[in-house]
Short mmCIF file of C-alpha atoms and ligand atoms in Angstrom, two decimals:
data_model
loop_
_atom_site.label_atom_id
_atom_site.label_comp_id
_atom_site.label_asym_id
_atom_site.label_seq_id
_atom_site.Cartn_x
_atom_site.Cartn_y
_atom_site.Cartn_z
CA UNK A 797 -141.96 21.91 248.00
CA UNK A 798 -142.79 24.84 250.19
CA UNK A 799 -141.53 28.21 249.06
CA UNK A 800 -139.55 30.15 251.62
CA UNK A 801 -139.27 33.91 251.54
CA UNK A 802 -135.54 34.64 251.54
CA UNK A 803 -135.78 38.12 252.94
CA UNK A 804 -135.88 37.42 256.64
CA UNK A 805 -134.45 35.34 259.40
CA UNK A 806 -131.29 37.24 260.32
CA UNK A 807 -132.33 39.77 262.88
CA UNK A 808 -132.39 38.86 266.57
CA UNK A 809 -135.66 37.47 267.81
CA UNK A 810 -135.71 37.06 271.52
CA UNK A 811 -139.20 35.55 271.79
CA UNK A 812 -138.63 32.11 273.31
CA UNK A 813 -139.29 29.29 270.85
CA UNK A 814 -138.91 25.50 271.11
CA UNK A 815 -135.87 23.49 272.08
CA UNK A 816 -133.54 22.07 269.44
CA UNK A 817 -131.07 19.22 269.56
CA UNK A 818 -128.55 18.87 266.73
CA UNK A 819 -126.73 15.62 266.13
CA UNK A 820 -123.65 16.07 263.93
CA UNK A 821 -122.27 13.07 262.09
CA UNK A 822 -119.37 13.80 259.81
CA UNK A 823 -116.32 15.86 259.00
CA UNK A 824 -115.12 19.22 260.40
CA UNK A 825 -117.12 20.98 257.69
CA UNK A 826 -120.28 19.45 259.19
CA UNK A 827 -119.16 20.45 262.66
CA UNK A 828 -118.77 24.04 261.48
CA UNK A 829 -122.15 23.94 259.71
CA UNK A 830 -123.77 22.79 262.94
CA UNK A 831 -122.19 25.71 264.78
CA UNK A 832 -123.55 28.10 262.15
CA UNK A 833 -127.01 26.55 262.49
CA UNK A 834 -126.86 26.78 266.29
CA UNK A 835 -125.83 30.42 266.04
CA UNK A 836 -128.69 31.21 263.65
CA UNK A 837 -131.33 29.32 265.63
CA UNK A 838 -130.33 30.67 269.02
CA UNK A 839 -130.45 34.22 267.59
CA UNK A 840 -134.06 33.43 266.63
CA UNK A 841 -134.98 32.45 270.19
CA UNK A 842 -134.65 28.66 270.01
CA UNK A 843 -133.16 26.93 273.01
CA UNK A 844 -130.26 24.58 272.26
CA UNK A 845 -130.27 21.36 274.28
CA UNK A 846 -127.77 18.51 274.61
CA UNK A 847 -130.28 15.70 274.92
CA UNK A 848 -132.60 14.53 272.13
CA UNK A 849 -135.13 13.38 274.75
CA UNK A 850 -135.70 16.95 275.90
CA UNK A 851 -136.01 18.46 272.43
CA UNK A 852 -139.04 19.65 270.45
CA UNK A 853 -136.90 19.51 267.32
CA UNK A 854 -134.19 16.98 266.47
CA UNK A 855 -131.93 17.82 263.54
CA UNK A 856 -129.42 15.42 261.99
CA UNK A 857 -126.57 17.16 260.22
CA UNK A 858 -125.16 14.21 258.39
CA UNK A 859 -122.27 13.43 256.13
CA UNK A 860 -122.89 11.48 252.95
CA UNK A 861 -119.27 10.71 252.19
CA UNK A 862 -119.63 7.14 253.43
CA UNK A 863 -122.73 4.97 253.65
CA UNK A 864 -122.15 4.14 257.31
CA UNK A 865 -123.22 7.58 258.63
CA UNK A 866 -126.48 7.39 256.69
CA UNK A 867 -127.31 3.97 258.13
CA UNK A 868 -126.95 5.39 261.62
CA UNK A 869 -129.42 8.17 260.85
CA UNK A 870 -132.03 5.85 259.33
CA UNK A 871 -131.93 3.71 262.44
CA UNK A 872 -132.20 6.62 264.95
CA UNK A 873 -135.02 8.18 262.91
CA UNK A 874 -136.77 4.78 263.09
CA UNK A 875 -136.51 4.79 266.89
CA UNK A 876 -137.70 8.40 267.22
CA UNK A 877 -140.65 7.89 264.91
CA UNK A 878 -142.00 5.04 267.06
CA UNK A 879 -142.19 7.31 270.11
CA UNK A 880 -145.63 8.33 271.37
CA UNK A 881 -144.75 12.02 271.48
CA UNK A 882 -142.13 12.41 268.82
CA UNK A 883 -140.15 15.60 268.12
CA UNK A 884 -140.10 17.35 264.77
CA UNK A 885 -137.38 15.56 262.78
CA UNK A 886 -135.12 17.29 260.26
CA UNK A 887 -132.35 15.93 258.09
CA UNK A 888 -129.92 18.60 257.05
CA UNK A 889 -126.53 18.84 255.33
CA UNK A 890 -125.00 16.50 252.76
CA UNK A 891 -127.38 13.60 253.38
CA UNK A 892 -130.33 15.91 252.75
CA UNK A 893 -128.81 17.02 249.46
CA UNK A 894 -127.97 13.47 248.48
CA UNK A 895 -131.50 12.08 248.90
CA UNK A 896 -133.62 15.23 248.57
CA UNK A 897 -137.38 14.43 248.68
CA UNK A 898 -136.69 10.68 248.49
CA UNK A 899 -136.14 10.94 252.27
CA UNK A 900 -139.85 11.56 252.84
CA UNK A 901 -140.65 8.27 251.09
CA UNK A 902 -137.89 6.33 252.81
CA UNK A 903 -138.68 7.74 256.26
CA UNK A 904 -142.16 9.32 256.41
CA UNK A 905 -141.50 10.50 259.98
CA UNK A 906 -139.03 13.10 258.66
CA UNK A 907 -140.63 16.57 258.59
CA UNK A 908 -137.89 18.68 257.05
CA UNK A 909 -135.01 18.19 254.61
CA UNK A 910 -132.51 21.05 254.14
CA UNK A 911 -129.29 20.82 252.09
CA UNK A 912 -125.94 22.48 252.89
CA UNK A 913 -126.44 25.51 250.61
CA UNK A 914 -129.74 26.31 252.26
CA UNK A 915 -128.70 26.28 255.90
CA UNK A 916 -128.66 30.07 255.96
CA UNK A 917 -132.46 29.85 255.69
CA UNK A 918 -132.72 27.17 258.37
CA UNK A 919 -134.78 29.31 260.77
CA UNK A 920 -137.34 30.01 258.05
CA UNK A 921 -137.61 26.37 257.03
CA UNK A 922 -137.97 25.33 260.64
CA UNK A 923 -140.71 27.86 261.29
CA UNK A 924 -142.56 26.61 258.24
CA UNK A 925 -142.12 22.97 259.31
CA UNK A 926 -143.38 23.72 262.83
CA UNK A 927 -146.49 25.37 261.39
CA UNK A 928 -147.23 22.58 258.94
CA UNK A 929 -146.12 19.51 260.79
CA UNK A 930 -146.36 16.44 258.60
CA UNK A 931 -146.33 18.13 255.20
CA UNK A 932 -142.61 17.71 254.39
CA UNK A 933 -140.55 20.90 254.06
CA UNK A 934 -137.78 20.69 251.45
CA UNK A 935 -134.89 23.11 250.85
CA UNK A 936 -132.21 21.79 248.53
CA UNK A 937 -131.41 24.66 246.15
CA UNK A 938 -127.73 24.94 245.13
CA UNK A 939 -126.31 28.41 245.58
CA UNK A 940 -123.69 30.38 247.44
CA UNK A 941 -124.42 30.92 251.10
CA UNK A 942 -124.78 34.40 252.52
CA UNK A 943 -121.63 35.70 254.18
CA UNK A 944 -123.50 36.92 257.27
CA UNK A 945 -124.08 33.38 258.52
CA UNK A 946 -120.40 32.93 259.30
CA UNK A 947 -120.43 35.86 261.67
CA UNK A 948 -122.83 34.65 264.36
CA UNK A 949 -119.83 34.20 266.68
CA UNK A 950 -121.04 30.75 267.72
CA UNK A 951 -118.19 28.24 268.16
CA UNK A 952 -118.55 24.92 269.94
CA UNK A 953 -115.20 25.20 271.72
CA UNK A 954 -114.02 28.07 273.86
CA UNK A 955 -110.46 28.06 272.58
CA UNK A 956 -110.77 26.91 268.97
CA UNK A 957 -112.60 28.12 265.86
CA UNK A 958 -113.12 26.43 262.50
CA UNK A 959 -113.21 29.07 259.79
CA UNK A 960 -114.50 28.06 256.35
CA UNK A 961 -112.45 29.43 253.44
CA UNK A 962 -114.14 27.61 250.58
CA UNK A 963 -117.19 25.49 249.95
CA UNK A 964 -117.67 22.59 247.57
CA UNK A 965 -115.06 20.86 245.45
CA UNK A 966 -114.15 20.58 241.76
CA UNK A 967 -111.79 17.64 241.97
CA UNK A 968 -114.22 14.82 241.23
CA UNK A 969 -112.24 12.02 242.82
CA UNK A 970 -114.13 9.09 241.35
CA UNK A 971 -115.37 7.69 244.69
CA UNK A 972 -116.44 10.98 246.23
CA UNK A 973 -119.93 12.44 246.56
CA UNK A 974 -118.80 15.88 247.81
CA UNK A 975 -118.86 17.73 244.44
CA UNK A 976 -122.45 16.50 243.99
CA UNK A 977 -123.78 17.33 247.45
CA UNK A 978 -121.75 20.42 248.31
CA UNK A 979 -121.53 21.71 244.75
CA UNK A 980 -118.79 23.39 242.73
CA UNK A 981 -115.85 25.07 244.44
CA UNK A 982 -116.65 28.58 245.76
CA UNK A 983 -114.23 30.73 247.73
CA UNK A 984 -115.08 33.13 250.50
CA UNK A 985 -113.60 36.59 249.99
CA UNK A 986 -110.32 37.02 251.85
CA UNK A 987 -111.53 40.12 253.78
CA UNK A 988 -114.46 38.11 255.16
CA UNK A 989 -112.15 35.29 256.26
CA UNK A 990 -109.74 37.72 257.90
CA UNK A 991 -112.65 39.53 259.55
CA UNK A 992 -114.05 36.29 260.97
CA UNK A 993 -110.64 35.29 262.35
CA UNK A 994 -110.22 38.75 263.90
CA UNK A 995 -113.68 38.53 265.48
CA UNK A 996 -112.98 35.04 266.87
CA UNK A 997 -109.57 36.01 268.25
CA UNK A 998 -110.83 39.24 269.79
CA UNK A 999 -113.61 37.24 271.50
CA UNK A 1000 -110.85 35.23 273.23
CA UNK A 1001 -110.39 32.26 270.87
CA UNK A 1002 -106.63 31.77 270.26
CA UNK A 1003 -106.60 28.69 267.96
CA UNK A 1004 -108.00 28.68 264.43
CA UNK A 1005 -108.30 26.01 261.73
CA UNK A 1006 -109.01 27.09 258.16
CA UNK A 1007 -111.38 24.68 256.46
CA UNK A 1008 -111.93 23.64 252.88
CA UNK A 1009 -112.20 20.36 250.96
CA UNK A 1010 -108.96 21.35 249.24
CA UNK A 1011 -107.58 24.47 250.92
CA UNK A 1012 -104.61 24.70 248.56
CA UNK A 1013 -106.81 25.50 245.60
CA UNK A 1014 -108.02 28.64 247.38
CA UNK A 1015 -108.05 31.69 245.17
CA UNK A 1016 -110.04 34.78 245.94
CA UNK A 1017 -110.67 35.03 242.21
CA UNK A 1018 -109.44 38.49 241.38
CA UNK A 1019 -107.24 37.44 238.46
CA UNK A 1020 -103.62 38.60 238.74
CA UNK A 1021 -104.19 40.13 242.15
CA UNK A 1022 -106.14 37.09 243.35
CA UNK A 1023 -104.97 35.88 246.70
CA UNK A 1024 -103.85 32.27 246.74
CA UNK A 1025 -103.84 30.02 249.79
CA UNK A 1026 -100.29 30.82 250.87
CA UNK A 1027 -100.96 34.57 250.69
CA UNK A 1028 -104.14 34.01 252.69
CA UNK A 1029 -102.15 32.08 255.31
CA UNK A 1030 -99.64 34.93 255.49
CA UNK A 1031 -102.40 37.43 255.97
CA UNK A 1032 -104.42 35.47 258.52
CA UNK A 1033 -101.31 34.61 260.52
CA UNK A 1034 -100.81 38.34 261.08
CA UNK A 1035 -104.04 38.64 263.10
CA UNK A 1036 -103.07 40.03 266.48
CA UNK A 1037 -103.51 37.62 269.38
CA UNK A 1038 -103.72 34.48 267.22
CA UNK A 1039 -101.73 31.68 268.86
CA UNK A 1040 -102.00 28.87 266.33
CA UNK A 1041 -103.22 28.44 262.79
CA UNK A 1042 -103.96 25.06 261.18
CA UNK A 1043 -105.61 24.08 257.93
CA UNK A 1044 -107.34 21.04 256.40
CA UNK A 1045 -107.44 19.37 253.88
CA UNK A 1046 -104.46 19.53 251.50
CA UNK A 1047 -104.72 17.72 248.17
CA UNK A 1048 -101.29 16.40 247.08
CA UNK A 1049 -101.72 17.81 243.58
CA UNK A 1050 -102.00 21.40 244.89
CA UNK A 1051 -99.41 21.71 247.68
CA UNK A 1052 -96.25 23.65 246.88
CA UNK A 1053 -92.74 24.48 248.07
CA UNK A 1054 -94.09 27.95 248.93
CA UNK A 1055 -96.63 26.40 251.31
CA UNK A 1056 -93.92 24.41 253.07
CA UNK A 1057 -91.71 27.50 253.32
CA UNK A 1058 -94.59 29.43 254.89
CA UNK A 1059 -95.06 26.60 257.40
CA UNK A 1060 -91.35 26.85 258.19
CA UNK A 1061 -91.15 30.63 258.39
CA UNK A 1062 -94.37 31.66 260.13
CA UNK A 1063 -94.25 30.55 263.77
CA UNK A 1064 -98.01 30.68 264.34
CA UNK A 1065 -98.68 28.09 261.59
CA UNK A 1066 -98.84 24.55 262.99
CA UNK A 1067 -96.31 22.17 261.47
CA UNK A 1068 -98.93 19.65 260.56
CA UNK A 1069 -100.02 18.60 257.08
CA UNK A 1070 -103.11 16.48 256.42
CA UNK A 1071 -102.45 15.27 252.88
CA UNK A 1072 -104.51 12.19 252.01
CA UNK A 1073 -102.70 9.62 249.86
CA UNK A 1074 -105.81 7.35 249.57
CA UNK A 1075 -103.84 4.45 248.01
CA UNK A 1076 -100.28 3.28 247.40
CA UNK A 1077 -101.05 1.77 244.00
CA UNK A 1078 -100.67 3.89 240.87
CA UNK A 1079 -103.29 1.82 239.08
CA UNK A 1080 -105.84 2.49 241.83
CA UNK A 1081 -104.86 6.16 242.10
CA UNK A 1082 -105.58 6.55 238.38
CA UNK A 1083 -108.98 4.91 238.80
CA UNK A 1084 -109.61 7.25 241.75
CA UNK A 1085 -108.80 10.25 239.52
CA UNK A 1086 -106.41 11.62 242.11
CA UNK A 1087 -103.98 13.28 239.69
CA UNK A 1088 -100.65 12.10 241.20
CA UNK A 1089 -98.48 8.99 241.33
CA UNK A 1090 -97.00 7.27 244.37
CA UNK A 1091 -93.55 8.53 243.29
CA UNK A 1092 -94.83 12.12 243.18
CA UNK A 1093 -96.48 11.70 246.58
CA UNK A 1094 -93.25 10.44 248.14
CA UNK A 1095 -91.30 13.31 246.58
CA UNK A 1096 -93.75 15.79 248.13
CA UNK A 1097 -93.38 14.24 251.58
CA UNK A 1098 -89.56 14.36 251.21
CA UNK A 1099 -89.69 18.00 250.14
CA UNK A 1100 -92.02 18.84 253.05
CA UNK A 1101 -89.79 17.13 255.58
CA UNK A 1102 -86.65 18.71 254.18
CA UNK A 1103 -88.18 22.18 254.60
CA UNK A 1104 -90.43 21.88 257.66
CA UNK A 1105 -88.28 20.62 260.51
CA UNK A 1106 -90.24 18.15 262.68
CA UNK A 1107 -93.31 18.59 260.49
CA UNK A 1108 -96.11 16.08 261.08
CA UNK A 1109 -97.92 14.44 258.20
CA UNK A 1110 -101.18 12.50 258.20
CA UNK A 1111 -103.27 10.76 255.57
CA UNK A 1112 -106.60 9.16 254.65
CA UNK A 1113 -106.70 5.76 252.97
CA UNK A 1114 -109.51 3.89 251.27
CA UNK A 1115 -109.25 0.11 251.24
CA UNK A 1116 -111.32 -2.18 249.05
CA UNK A 1117 -111.71 0.27 246.16
CA UNK A 1118 -113.13 -1.49 243.07
CA UNK A 1119 -110.65 -3.98 241.57
CA UNK A 1120 -108.10 -3.44 244.39
CA UNK A 1121 -106.18 -6.73 244.59
CA UNK A 1122 -103.64 -8.09 247.08
CA UNK A 1123 -100.78 -6.50 245.20
CA UNK A 1124 -102.44 -3.03 245.24
CA UNK A 1125 -103.12 -3.38 248.95
CA UNK A 1126 -99.53 -4.49 249.62
CA UNK A 1127 -98.37 -1.28 247.87
CA UNK A 1128 -100.62 0.79 250.15
CA UNK A 1129 -99.04 -0.85 253.20
CA UNK A 1130 -95.61 -0.19 251.68
CA UNK A 1131 -96.44 3.49 251.29
CA UNK A 1132 -97.61 3.71 254.90
CA UNK A 1133 -94.36 2.04 256.03
CA UNK A 1134 -92.19 4.29 253.88
CA UNK A 1135 -93.80 7.58 254.89
CA UNK A 1136 -94.41 6.65 258.53
CA UNK A 1137 -97.41 8.92 258.91
CA UNK A 1138 -97.99 10.41 262.33
CA UNK A 1139 -101.61 9.34 261.97
CA UNK A 1140 -104.01 8.09 259.31
CA UNK A 1141 -107.75 7.61 258.88
CA UNK A 1142 -108.58 4.37 257.15
CA UNK A 1143 -111.92 3.82 255.43
CA UNK A 1144 -113.58 0.86 253.77
CA UNK A 1145 -114.78 1.83 250.31
CA UNK A 1146 -118.53 2.34 250.04
CA UNK A 1147 -120.37 2.94 246.79
CA UNK A 1148 -121.79 6.45 246.47
CA UNK A 1149 -124.54 6.47 243.84
CA UNK A 1150 -123.99 9.06 241.11
CA UNK A 1151 -120.19 9.02 241.36
CA UNK A 1152 -117.90 7.70 238.61
CA UNK A 1153 -116.70 4.83 240.81
CA UNK A 1154 -120.30 3.64 241.23
CA UNK A 1155 -120.00 2.49 237.60
CA UNK A 1156 -117.13 0.16 238.54
CA UNK A 1157 -117.92 -3.23 240.05
CA UNK A 1158 -117.83 -3.12 243.87
CA UNK A 1159 -115.97 -6.41 243.64
CA UNK A 1160 -113.89 -6.55 246.83
CA UNK A 1161 -115.89 -8.75 249.22
CA UNK A 1162 -116.92 -7.11 252.51
CA UNK A 1163 -114.87 -9.63 254.50
CA UNK A 1164 -111.75 -8.69 252.50
CA UNK A 1165 -112.43 -4.97 253.01
CA UNK A 1166 -112.67 -5.60 256.72
CA UNK A 1167 -109.52 -7.64 256.83
CA UNK A 1168 -107.53 -4.99 254.90
CA UNK A 1169 -109.00 -2.26 257.07
CA UNK A 1170 -107.88 -4.11 260.19
CA UNK A 1171 -104.43 -4.88 258.79
CA UNK A 1172 -103.69 -1.28 257.76
CA UNK A 1173 -105.08 0.07 261.05
CA UNK A 1174 -102.78 -2.25 263.01
CA UNK A 1175 -99.82 -1.25 260.88
CA UNK A 1176 -100.57 2.45 261.37
CA UNK A 1177 -101.07 1.97 265.11
CA UNK A 1178 -97.60 0.44 265.33
CA UNK A 1179 -96.07 3.28 263.30
CA UNK A 1180 -97.87 6.03 265.29
CA UNK A 1181 -96.69 4.46 268.54
CA UNK A 1182 -93.07 4.26 267.38
CA UNK A 1183 -93.18 7.90 266.23
CA UNK A 1184 -94.41 9.09 269.61
CA UNK A 1185 -91.39 7.55 271.40
N1 5AD B 513 -115.83 5.33 250.46
C1 5AD B 513 -114.92 5.29 251.47
N2 5AD B 513 -114.22 6.36 251.87
C2 5AD B 513 -114.43 7.53 251.24
N3 5AD B 513 -113.91 8.76 251.42
C3 5AD B 513 -114.48 9.60 250.54
N4 5AD B 513 -115.39 8.95 249.80
C4 5AD B 513 -115.38 7.66 250.20
C5 5AD B 513 -116.08 6.48 249.81
N5 5AD B 513 -116.99 6.50 248.81
C6 5AD B 513 -112.84 9.06 252.39
C7 5AD B 513 -111.58 9.60 251.71
C8 5AD B 513 -111.60 11.05 252.09
C9 5AD B 513 -112.27 11.01 253.44
C10 5AD B 513 -112.83 12.31 253.91
O1 5AD B 513 -113.31 10.07 253.27
O2 5AD B 513 -110.46 8.95 252.29
O3 5AD B 513 -110.31 11.63 252.14
FE1 SF4 B 514 -113.87 14.51 247.54
FE2 SF4 B 514 -111.56 14.51 246.15
FE3 SF4 B 514 -112.87 16.83 246.62
FE4 SF4 B 514 -111.67 15.56 248.66
S1 SF4 B 514 -110.66 16.43 246.83
S2 SF4 B 514 -113.75 16.44 248.65
S3 SF4 B 514 -111.96 13.40 248.11
S4 SF4 B 514 -113.62 15.12 245.36
#
């Protein structure tokens, strides 16, 4: 592994460098990471382009949560590497952390691998990789990112900003790779979050979404005076000029009556709750290590709806989790019917090596996963349509 000097890379460098194309595959956290990377690289003089064909450098910022995203990257890297004049290829983000230097063996055309904790040094890694093309630059240390990187002012959309409030996750849902690739839960200090929102709003961006794997476990960590998520919401919502404030994702075990009351009482907060249920079977929820029962989940939705008038609620579901049988799946459909979610994302379970669930047999045949996926999607489509009318 090449050693990178951590001292530099933040100042503006207006000398024109190569052109960079970034392909983002994954969740909002990846989208925000790509914005941060674009902000850092353009400050260093790189030109950002929208077409991989025009680029000297192609970076894949890829999610590792499901296997599907990784397959897409392997196949595009294969195509790029067969080109006569190929660009420098980098894999960054969760996928980089998941595979580390194995990537160089699996895809020798890859020049650079940089994990999510190291993206604040991206310009330095890239410089190194450009100098030593072909020697494999690796940056996968696990540490807290520098605060400065969130203040480049680079947002993909003109009217909306994602603002990270915490990184990593400590929940260890048995199927999930996030705690392993993004590390333990770390919170950004509240003043930094408020400052970033103020900067975004004063630059003309009226809509903000606060981002974290589990926003409701936010705590600025100052003991008794520590600011929890609801207090943070109250504070951020007071930023002058802010028109709407959203947040994702809410874990059912950490939402509270106070959160719902804040959503009711503070007009700028959007009445929309993304609270993944994952399954409607208690047996499966226990195996998933989710920390709640179906009964508890339903009670939370009832409480939310009784407090937040016209509040929307959405979910994620995983079908085909190890040992999920017809009865478990029927219960998931029942939950979807009972709650009548405004929308839901439905995923087929994929084994993530290193997770607890990878020790269970992946015993639901692919064809059954696909059939359940289709069935639940159709059900949800019907429900979403009815709700809109
Ligand atoms: N297989 C399928 N879906 C998964 N998710 C997380 N890990 C996996 C996995 N191994 C889904 C969950 C989560 C969403 C972001 O991705 O539903 O809420
Ligand atoms: Fe993964 Fe569970 Fe953390 Fe969400 S809460 S990121 S599903 S471990």
